[in-house]
Amino acid sequence: MKHLSYITETFTESVIREMTRVSDSMNGINLSQGFPDFESPADIKQSAIKAINENWNQYPVTFGEPELREAISKKAWTFNHIKSNPDTDITVTCGATEAMIATLKAIINPGDEIIIFEPFYENYGPDGILSGAKPKYVRLHTPDWHFDYEELAAAFNAKTKAIIINTPNNPTGKVFTQAEFEFIAALCQKWDCYAITDEIYEHIIYDGAQHISLASLSGMEDRTITINSISKTYSVTGWRVGWAIAAPNITARIRKVHDFLTVGAPTPFQHAAAEALAFPDEYYRQLQDKYQQSRAHLTETLVMAGFKPFNPKGAYYIIADVSDLYAMLKAENDMDFSKKLILKTRVATVPGSSFYYGKDIITKQVRFAFCKKQETLDAVRVLFSTLL
Ligand code: GLN
């Protein structure tokens, strides 16, 4: 038989999805994959049911239903201070995941380099490979996940095409600051490259941290592609509605890729999304309160059980240092630790190394997702109480 694709041969399986399968197979508590186990807001569900009953069941406008593009444009202006024209600057995609790969496919030529902060959300690695880009990784350093300005500056060169930034950040919870963005913006302008920002956790933010959109900085509006989705903000990760906002010349390319990749995101969910984007401020406040409480609760549990959590400023994950627990579980590396932790406690986590490129990386860290009901987090506390 002829050889299958050399490119896909290099892919490893998504560890997040693998841990989810292990967890499901043993009736575990899945703190590995970042999806809510509580109900989605009643209003957004009603909007989707209404859209189906109103017969919004055929192909959408391929780059997004007009109502949704209008709603995205409005919210991008009021919340993110990004100006956009719904007719020329917005592409609705199947989740932020498709927005990212469609964007990369739209802008990358073979040999182009992209800069990715590490640890990174595991899709960005394969995204880079699929688009033909050569990724360069720049480390975020504990305890606050800062990057070294000199190290970042040294990663840029004439071949740099784009930098990918996820803020608030998965898996670290880092929220990029104005000062960091000004430094990044200057580098993008100096080296004439694009910035792709994944802002899917923009409403999940703590301790007075502020979400900033890089596209709102002067000089960045035409070179930034802002990616977002309804998945995390409205707790509907299975609906697969996301988008990319970019200048018309970039959008025209993204739309072409998107059209051939998926044709369009699910039509009824686009109509529901358009209504959700107009939810009152109170909705976002409640979402934050919920996650603030969940973060505090899981942090307490982890400290009690001997983990050393790094406090996230945003998103809904906690990375914890597990070196003190290695011996007890006879763990050989962080993957082994996660697997043994499930066997012992039924709690699924993601080993830290899956957020790094190098195969030899061992982090002695694991990631917990806390977008879970109170009773799930209570159950974790009980299961972990026997750990020490
Ligand atoms: N973003 C989520 C996570 O990091 C879900 C990833 C996925 O499985 N698509 O866990």
PDB file of N, CA and C and ligand atoms in Angstrom, residues 16-17 32-34 121 170 201 232 317 367, ligand 1:
ATOM      1  N   ILE A  16      -5.436  15.836  25.288  1.00  0.00           N
ATOM      2  CA  ILE A  16      -6.669  16.269  25.978  1.00  0.00           C
ATOM      3  C   ILE A  16      -7.807  15.306  25.657  1.00  0.00           C
ATOM      4  N   ARG A  17      -7.945  15.002  24.356  1.00  0.00           N
ATOM      5  CA  ARG A  17      -9.034  14.097  23.955  1.00  0.00           C
ATOM      6  C   ARG A  17      -8.761  12.665  24.419  1.00  0.00           C
ATOM      7  N   SER A  32      -9.920  17.109  32.476  1.00  0.00           N
ATOM      8  CA  SER A  32      -8.900  17.262  31.435  1.00  0.00           C
ATOM      9  C   SER A  32      -9.395  18.164  30.306  1.00  0.00           C
ATOM     10  N   GLN A  33     -10.551  17.850  29.743  1.00  0.00           N
ATOM     11  CA  GLN A  33     -10.999  18.654  28.599  1.00  0.00           C
ATOM     12  C   GLN A  33     -11.816  19.854  29.080  1.00  0.00           C
ATOM     13  N   GLY A  34     -11.496  21.017  28.529  1.00  0.00           N
ATOM     14  CA  GLY A  34     -12.143  22.244  28.972  1.00  0.00           C
ATOM     15  C   GLY A  34     -13.520  22.444  28.385  1.00  0.00           C
ATOM     16  N   TYR A 121      -1.787  25.986  23.713  1.00  0.00           N
ATOM     17  CA  TYR A 121      -2.941  25.124  23.474  1.00  0.00           C
ATOM     18  C   TYR A 121      -2.555  24.153  22.351  1.00  0.00           C
ATOM     19  N   ASN A 170      -4.745  29.694  27.557  1.00  0.00           N
ATOM     20  CA  ASN A 170      -4.863  28.273  27.850  1.00  0.00           C
ATOM     21  C   ASN A 170      -3.505  27.661  27.528  1.00  0.00           C
ATOM     22  N   TYR A 201     -11.332  33.186  25.708  1.00  0.00           N
ATOM     23  CA  TYR A 201     -11.639  33.266  27.147  1.00  0.00           C
ATOM     24  C   TYR A 201     -11.790  34.714  27.614  1.00  0.00           C
ATOM     25  N   LYS A 232     -16.918  29.207  24.870  1.00  0.00           N
ATOM     26  CA  LYS A 232     -16.601  29.333  26.292  1.00  0.00           C
ATOM     27  C   LYS A 232     -17.478  30.393  26.948  1.00  0.00           C
ATOM     28  N   TYR A 317      -8.540  27.142  33.666  1.00  0.00           N
ATOM     29  CA  TYR A 317      -7.615  26.039  33.932  1.00  0.00           C
ATOM     30  C   TYR A 317      -6.659  26.439  35.050  1.00  0.00           C
ATOM     31  N   ARG A 367      -2.534  19.980  34.211  1.00  0.00           N
ATOM     32  CA  ARG A 367      -3.551  21.016  34.067  1.00  0.00           C
ATOM     33  C   ARG A 367      -4.905  20.471  34.498  1.00  0.00           C
TER      34      ARG A 367
HETATM   35  N1  GLN B   1     -10.010  24.143  24.684  1.00  0.00           N
HETATM   36  C1  GLN B   1     -10.363  22.991  25.458  1.00  0.00           C
HETATM   37  C2  GLN B   1      -9.190  22.462  26.231  1.00  0.00           C
HETATM   38  O1  GLN B   1      -8.109  22.997  26.149  1.00  0.00           O
HETATM   39  C3  GLN B   1     -10.967  21.913  24.617  1.00  0.00           C
HETATM   40  C4  GLN B   1     -10.076  21.391  23.600  1.00  0.00           C
HETATM   41  C5  GLN B   1     -10.727  20.476  22.653  1.00  0.00           C
HETATM   42  O2  GLN B   1     -10.802  19.312  22.951  1.00  0.00           O
HETATM   43  N2  GLN B   1     -11.204  20.953  21.532  1.00  0.00           N
HETATM   44  O3  GLN B   1      -9.348  21.532  26.952  1.00  0.00           O
END
